[in-house]
mmCIF file of C-alpha atoms in Angstrom:
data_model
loop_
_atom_site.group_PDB
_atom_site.id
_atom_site.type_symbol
_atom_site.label_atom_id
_atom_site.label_comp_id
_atom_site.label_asym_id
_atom_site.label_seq_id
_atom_site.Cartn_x
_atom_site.Cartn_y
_atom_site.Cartn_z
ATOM 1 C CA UNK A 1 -2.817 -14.919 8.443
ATOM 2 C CA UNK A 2 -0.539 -15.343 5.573
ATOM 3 C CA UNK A 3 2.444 -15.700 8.587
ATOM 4 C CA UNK A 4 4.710 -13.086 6.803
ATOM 5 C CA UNK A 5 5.218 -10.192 9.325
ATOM 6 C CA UNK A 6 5.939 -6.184 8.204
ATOM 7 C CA UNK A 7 6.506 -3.859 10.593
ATOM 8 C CA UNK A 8 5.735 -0.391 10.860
ATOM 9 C CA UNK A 9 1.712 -0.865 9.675
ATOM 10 C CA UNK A 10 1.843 2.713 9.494
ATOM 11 C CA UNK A 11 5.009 5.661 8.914
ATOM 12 C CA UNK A 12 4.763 8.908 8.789
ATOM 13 C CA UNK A 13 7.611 11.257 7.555
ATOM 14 C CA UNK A 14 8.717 14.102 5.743
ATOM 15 C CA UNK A 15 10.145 14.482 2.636
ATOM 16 C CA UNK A 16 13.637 14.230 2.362
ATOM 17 C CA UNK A 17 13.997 11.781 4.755
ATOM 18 C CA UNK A 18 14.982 8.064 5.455
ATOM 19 C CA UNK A 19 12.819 5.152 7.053
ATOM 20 C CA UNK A 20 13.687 1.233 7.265
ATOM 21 C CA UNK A 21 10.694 -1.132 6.526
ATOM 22 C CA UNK A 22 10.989 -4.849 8.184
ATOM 23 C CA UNK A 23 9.869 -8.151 6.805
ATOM 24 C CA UNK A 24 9.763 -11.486 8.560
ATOM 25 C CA UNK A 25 9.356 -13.953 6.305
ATOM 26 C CA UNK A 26 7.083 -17.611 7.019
ATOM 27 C CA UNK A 27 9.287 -19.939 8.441
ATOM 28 C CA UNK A 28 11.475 -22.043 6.161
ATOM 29 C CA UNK A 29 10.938 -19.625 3.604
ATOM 30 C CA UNK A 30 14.058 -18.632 2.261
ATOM 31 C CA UNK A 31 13.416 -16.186 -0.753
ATOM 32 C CA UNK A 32 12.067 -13.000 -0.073
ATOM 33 C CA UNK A 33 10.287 -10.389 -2.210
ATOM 34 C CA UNK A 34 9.401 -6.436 -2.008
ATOM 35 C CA UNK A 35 6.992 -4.788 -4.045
ATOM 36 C CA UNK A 36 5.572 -1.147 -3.938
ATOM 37 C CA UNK A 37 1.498 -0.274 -4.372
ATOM 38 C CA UNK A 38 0.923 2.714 -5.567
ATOM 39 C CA UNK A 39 -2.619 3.730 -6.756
ATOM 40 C CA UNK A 40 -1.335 5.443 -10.146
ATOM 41 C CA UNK A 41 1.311 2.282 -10.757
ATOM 42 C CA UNK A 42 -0.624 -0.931 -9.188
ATOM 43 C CA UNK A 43 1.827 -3.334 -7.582
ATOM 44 C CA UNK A 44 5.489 -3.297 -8.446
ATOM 45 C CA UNK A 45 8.174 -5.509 -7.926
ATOM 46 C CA UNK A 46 10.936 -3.995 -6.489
ATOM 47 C CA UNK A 47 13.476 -6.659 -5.313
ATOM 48 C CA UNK A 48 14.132 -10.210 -4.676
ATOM 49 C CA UNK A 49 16.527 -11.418 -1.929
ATOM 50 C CA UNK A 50 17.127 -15.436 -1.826
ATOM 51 C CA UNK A 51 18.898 -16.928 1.287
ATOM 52 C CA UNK A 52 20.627 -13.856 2.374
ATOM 53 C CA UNK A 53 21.580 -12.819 -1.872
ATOM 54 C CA UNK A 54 20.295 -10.559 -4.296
ATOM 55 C CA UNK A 55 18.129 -12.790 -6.336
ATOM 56 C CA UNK A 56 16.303 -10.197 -8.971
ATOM 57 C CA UNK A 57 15.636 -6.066 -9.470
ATOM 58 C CA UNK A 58 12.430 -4.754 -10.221
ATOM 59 C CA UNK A 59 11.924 -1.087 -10.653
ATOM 60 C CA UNK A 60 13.733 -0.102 -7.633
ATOM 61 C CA UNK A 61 15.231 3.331 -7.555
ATOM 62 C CA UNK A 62 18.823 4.126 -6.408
ATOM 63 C CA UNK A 63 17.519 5.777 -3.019
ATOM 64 C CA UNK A 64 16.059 2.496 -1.949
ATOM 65 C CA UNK A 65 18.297 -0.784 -0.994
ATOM 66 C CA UNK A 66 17.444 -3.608 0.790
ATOM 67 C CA UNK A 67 19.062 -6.834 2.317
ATOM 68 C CA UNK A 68 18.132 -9.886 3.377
ATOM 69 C CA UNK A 69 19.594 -11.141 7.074
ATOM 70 C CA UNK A 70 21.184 -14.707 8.383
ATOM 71 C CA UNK A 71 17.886 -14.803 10.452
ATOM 72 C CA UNK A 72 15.939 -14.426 6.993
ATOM 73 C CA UNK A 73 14.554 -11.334 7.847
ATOM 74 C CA UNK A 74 14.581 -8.597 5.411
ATOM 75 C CA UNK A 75 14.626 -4.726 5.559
ATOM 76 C CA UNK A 76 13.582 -2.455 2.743
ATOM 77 C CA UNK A 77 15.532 1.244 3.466
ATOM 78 C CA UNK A 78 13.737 3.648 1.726
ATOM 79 C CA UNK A 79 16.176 7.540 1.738
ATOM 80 C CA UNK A 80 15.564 11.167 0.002
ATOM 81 C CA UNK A 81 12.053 10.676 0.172
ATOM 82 C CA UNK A 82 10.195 11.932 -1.775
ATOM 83 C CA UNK A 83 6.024 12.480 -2.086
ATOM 84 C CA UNK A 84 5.487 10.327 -4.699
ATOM 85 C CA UNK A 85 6.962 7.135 -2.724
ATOM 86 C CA UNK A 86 4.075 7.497 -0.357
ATOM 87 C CA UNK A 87 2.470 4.061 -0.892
ATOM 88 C CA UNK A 88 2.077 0.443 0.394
ATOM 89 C CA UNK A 89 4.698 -1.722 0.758
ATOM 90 C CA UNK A 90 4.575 -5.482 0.430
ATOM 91 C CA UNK A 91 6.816 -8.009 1.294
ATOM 92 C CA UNK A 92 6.015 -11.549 0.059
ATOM 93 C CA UNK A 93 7.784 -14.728 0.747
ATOM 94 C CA UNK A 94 8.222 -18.246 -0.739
ATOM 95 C CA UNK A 95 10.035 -21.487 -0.354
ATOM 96 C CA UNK A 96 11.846 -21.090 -3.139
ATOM 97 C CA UNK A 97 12.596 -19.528 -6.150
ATOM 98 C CA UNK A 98 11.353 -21.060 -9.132
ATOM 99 C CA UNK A 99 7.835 -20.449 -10.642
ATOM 100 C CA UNK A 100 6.426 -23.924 -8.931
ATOM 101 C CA UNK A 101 6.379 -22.013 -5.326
ATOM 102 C CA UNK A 102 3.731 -19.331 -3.985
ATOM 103 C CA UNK A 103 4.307 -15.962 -2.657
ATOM 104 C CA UNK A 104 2.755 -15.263 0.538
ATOM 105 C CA UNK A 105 2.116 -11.507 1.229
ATOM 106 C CA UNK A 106 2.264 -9.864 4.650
ATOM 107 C CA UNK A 107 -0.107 -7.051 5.282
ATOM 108 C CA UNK A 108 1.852 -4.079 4.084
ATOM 109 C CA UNK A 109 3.570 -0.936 5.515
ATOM 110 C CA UNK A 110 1.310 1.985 4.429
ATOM 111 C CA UNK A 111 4.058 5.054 4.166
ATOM 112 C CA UNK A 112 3.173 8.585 4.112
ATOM 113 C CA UNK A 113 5.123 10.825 2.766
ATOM 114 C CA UNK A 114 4.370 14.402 3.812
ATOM 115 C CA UNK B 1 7.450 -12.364 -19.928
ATOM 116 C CA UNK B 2 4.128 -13.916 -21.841
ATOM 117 C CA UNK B 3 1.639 -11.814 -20.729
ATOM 118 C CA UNK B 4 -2.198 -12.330 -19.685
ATOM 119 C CA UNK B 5 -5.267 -10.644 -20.772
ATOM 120 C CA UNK B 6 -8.541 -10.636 -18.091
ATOM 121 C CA UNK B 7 -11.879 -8.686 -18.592
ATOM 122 C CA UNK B 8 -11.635 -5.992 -16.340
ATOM 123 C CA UNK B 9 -14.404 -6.424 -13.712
ATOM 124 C CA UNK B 10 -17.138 -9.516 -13.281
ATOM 125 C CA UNK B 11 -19.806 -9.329 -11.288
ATOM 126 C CA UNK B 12 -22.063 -12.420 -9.830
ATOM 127 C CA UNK B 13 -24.277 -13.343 -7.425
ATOM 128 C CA UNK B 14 -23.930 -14.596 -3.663
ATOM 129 C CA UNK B 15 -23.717 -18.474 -3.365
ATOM 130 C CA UNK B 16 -23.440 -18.674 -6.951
ATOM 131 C CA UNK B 17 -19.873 -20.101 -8.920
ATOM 132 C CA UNK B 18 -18.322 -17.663 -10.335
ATOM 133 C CA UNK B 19 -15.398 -18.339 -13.732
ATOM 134 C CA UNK B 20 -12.856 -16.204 -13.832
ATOM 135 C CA UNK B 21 -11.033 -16.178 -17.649
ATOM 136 C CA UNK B 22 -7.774 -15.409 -18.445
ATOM 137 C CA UNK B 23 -5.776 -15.744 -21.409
ATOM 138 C CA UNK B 24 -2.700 -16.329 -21.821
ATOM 139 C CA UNK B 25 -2.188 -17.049 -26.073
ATOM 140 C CA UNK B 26 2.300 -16.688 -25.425
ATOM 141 C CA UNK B 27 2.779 -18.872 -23.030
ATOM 142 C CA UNK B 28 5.901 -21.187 -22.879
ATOM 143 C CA UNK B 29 5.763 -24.247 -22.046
ATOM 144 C CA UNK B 30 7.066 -23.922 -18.425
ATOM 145 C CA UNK B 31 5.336 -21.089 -17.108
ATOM 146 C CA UNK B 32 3.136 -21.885 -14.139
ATOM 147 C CA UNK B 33 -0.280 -20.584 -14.095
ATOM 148 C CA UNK B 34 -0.666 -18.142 -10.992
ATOM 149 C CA UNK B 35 -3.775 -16.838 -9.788
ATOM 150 C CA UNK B 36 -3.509 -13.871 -6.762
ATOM 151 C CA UNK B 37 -6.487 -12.111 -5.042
ATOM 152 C CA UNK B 38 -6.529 -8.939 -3.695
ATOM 153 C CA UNK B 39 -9.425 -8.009 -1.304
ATOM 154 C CA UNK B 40 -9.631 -4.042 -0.600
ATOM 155 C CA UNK B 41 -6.697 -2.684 1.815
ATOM 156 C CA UNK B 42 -5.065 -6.364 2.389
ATOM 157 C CA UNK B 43 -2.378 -7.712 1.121
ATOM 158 C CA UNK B 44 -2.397 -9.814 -1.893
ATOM 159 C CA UNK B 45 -3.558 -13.215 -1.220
ATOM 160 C CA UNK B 46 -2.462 -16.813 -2.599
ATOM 161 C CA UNK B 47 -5.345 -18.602 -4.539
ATOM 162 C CA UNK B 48 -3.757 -21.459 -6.563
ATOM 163 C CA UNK B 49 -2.024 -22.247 -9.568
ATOM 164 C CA UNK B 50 -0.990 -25.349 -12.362
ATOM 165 C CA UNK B 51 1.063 -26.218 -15.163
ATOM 166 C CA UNK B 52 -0.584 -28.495 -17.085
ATOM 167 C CA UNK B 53 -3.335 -30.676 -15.092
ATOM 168 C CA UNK B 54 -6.800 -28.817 -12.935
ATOM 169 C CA UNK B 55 -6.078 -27.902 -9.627
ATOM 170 C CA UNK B 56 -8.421 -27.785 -6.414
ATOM 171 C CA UNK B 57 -7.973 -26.475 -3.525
ATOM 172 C CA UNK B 58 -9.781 -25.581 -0.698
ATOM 173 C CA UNK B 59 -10.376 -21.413 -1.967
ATOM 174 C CA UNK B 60 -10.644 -22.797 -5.837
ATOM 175 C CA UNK B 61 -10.375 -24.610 -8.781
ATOM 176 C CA UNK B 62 -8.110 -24.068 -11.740
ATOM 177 C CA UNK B 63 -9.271 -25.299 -15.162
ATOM 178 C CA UNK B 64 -6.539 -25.197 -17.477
ATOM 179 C CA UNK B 65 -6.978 -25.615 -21.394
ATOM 180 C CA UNK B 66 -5.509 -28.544 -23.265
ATOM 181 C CA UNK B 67 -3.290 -26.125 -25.651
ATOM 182 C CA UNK B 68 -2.664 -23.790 -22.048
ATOM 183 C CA UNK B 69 -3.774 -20.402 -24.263
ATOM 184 C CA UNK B 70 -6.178 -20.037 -21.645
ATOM 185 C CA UNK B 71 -6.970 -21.055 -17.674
ATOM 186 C CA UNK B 72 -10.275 -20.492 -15.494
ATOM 187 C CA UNK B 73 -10.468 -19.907 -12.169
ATOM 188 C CA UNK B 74 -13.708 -21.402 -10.464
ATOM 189 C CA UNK B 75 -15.012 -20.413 -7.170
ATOM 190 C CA UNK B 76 -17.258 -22.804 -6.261
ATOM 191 C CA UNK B 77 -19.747 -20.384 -4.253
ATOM 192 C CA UNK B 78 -19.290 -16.900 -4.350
ATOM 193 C CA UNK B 79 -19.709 -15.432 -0.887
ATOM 194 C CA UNK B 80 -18.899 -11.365 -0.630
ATOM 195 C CA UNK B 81 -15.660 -12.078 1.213
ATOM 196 C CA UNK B 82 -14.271 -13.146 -1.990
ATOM 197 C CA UNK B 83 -15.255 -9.612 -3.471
ATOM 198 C CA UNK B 84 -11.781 -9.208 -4.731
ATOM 199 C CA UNK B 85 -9.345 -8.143 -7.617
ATOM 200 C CA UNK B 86 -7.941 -11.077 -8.918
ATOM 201 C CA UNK B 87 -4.519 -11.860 -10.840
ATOM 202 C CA UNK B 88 -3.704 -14.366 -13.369
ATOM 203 C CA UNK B 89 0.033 -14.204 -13.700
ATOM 204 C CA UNK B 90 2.492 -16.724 -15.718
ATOM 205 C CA UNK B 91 5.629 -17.577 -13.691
ATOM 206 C CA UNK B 92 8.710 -19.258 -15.660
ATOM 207 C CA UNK B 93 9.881 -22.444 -13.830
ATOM 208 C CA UNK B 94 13.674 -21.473 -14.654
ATOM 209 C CA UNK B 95 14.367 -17.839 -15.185
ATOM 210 C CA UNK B 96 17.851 -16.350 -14.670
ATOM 211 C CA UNK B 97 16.560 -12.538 -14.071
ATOM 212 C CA UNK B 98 14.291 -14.218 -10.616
ATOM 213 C CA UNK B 99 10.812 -15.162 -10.274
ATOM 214 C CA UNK B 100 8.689 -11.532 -9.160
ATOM 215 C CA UNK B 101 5.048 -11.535 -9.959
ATOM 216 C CA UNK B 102 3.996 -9.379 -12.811
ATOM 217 C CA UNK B 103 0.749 -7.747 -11.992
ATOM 218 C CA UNK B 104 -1.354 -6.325 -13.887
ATOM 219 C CA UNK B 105 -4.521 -5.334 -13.728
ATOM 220 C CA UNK B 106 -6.373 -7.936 -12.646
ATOM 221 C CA UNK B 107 -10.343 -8.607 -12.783
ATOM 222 C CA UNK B 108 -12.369 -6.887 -10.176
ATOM 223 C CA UNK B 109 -15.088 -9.073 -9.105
ATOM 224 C CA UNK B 110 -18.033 -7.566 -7.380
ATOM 225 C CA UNK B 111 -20.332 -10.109 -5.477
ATOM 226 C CA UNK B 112 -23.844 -8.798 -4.688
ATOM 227 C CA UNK B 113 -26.165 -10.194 -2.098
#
């Protein structure tokens, strides 16, 4: 247990479409990471949030934002679905930013996009 | 980013060590030397990583070479838990555009009884 939460494990929905994906980072963590798992595109970074700011952009598309709370908690909102963002998605967390720290992963939201 | 170059699978025996290469010929000299498992339908998984000196931990050991073109990750006894994909990835200690991990694609080990 990495101690990085996600909740849904599981969402189903239909194209066109909006869902919200949460993260709970470990404790004391304060930087917070998304990243998408595809099985075409292998794991993706989408976006970084540090202490409640936008830290870093991956390849996120316009539909999808995300922020990070005063509680440290993150949500990834995900809109205009489409069938091609069915995949897993991981949030990771860390201390802090800089390459000396570790990302912990939590076990994913698996979305399904029908 | 410097980027890293791993064979794409390994395979070894149970209860033997298994050494994991990766190279890594652009490296600056402040990336940090990641190293990320994935075992099938988990999340990625922490392993270790280094700058310049070996690391141990209790999962591994990270053998870093004296120029830092190239790092080995050592699992002391492969057991088939650690049937995995595994990630080498270079992380800059100061970066204005964030810290993300870049992963590729990995080496997929296969442990056989």
């Amino acid at each position: 247990d990495s101690g990085v939460t996600q909740t849904p494990k599981h969402l189903i929905t239909a194209t066109g479409q909006r869902v919200t994906l949460r993260c709970s980072p470990r404790s004391g963590d304060l930087s917070v990471y998304w990243y998408q798992q595809s099985l075409d595109q292998g794991l993706q970074f989408l976006i970084q949030y540090y202490n409640g700011e936008e830290r870093a952009k991956g390849n996120i598309l316009e539909r999808f934002s995300a922020q990070q709370f005063p509680d440290l908690h993150s949500e990834l909102n995900l809109s205009s679905l489409e069938l091609g963002d069915s995949a897993l998605y991981f949030c990771a967390s860390s201390v802090g930013w800089e390459g000396a720290y570790e990302q912990y992963f939590g076990p994913g939201t698996r979305l399904t996009v029908t | 980013d410097a980027k890293t170059t791993q064979p794409n699978s390994m395979e070894s025996n149970e209860e033997e060590p298994v050494h994991l290469p990766c190279n890594h010929s652009t490296i600056s000299g402040t990336d940090y030397i990641h190293w990320y498992r994935q075992l099938p339908s988990q999340g990625p998984e922490y392993v270790i990583h280094g700058l310049t000196s070996n690391v141990n931990n209790r999962m591994a050991s990270l053998a870093i070479a004296e120029d830092r073109k190239s790092s080995t990750l050592i699992l002391h006894r492969a057991t088939l838990r650690d049937a995995a994909v595994y990630y080498c990835i270079l992380r800059p200690s100061n970066s204005n555009s964030g810290y993300a991990l870049n992963f590729g694609k990995g080496t997929s080990l296969l442990v056989t009884p």
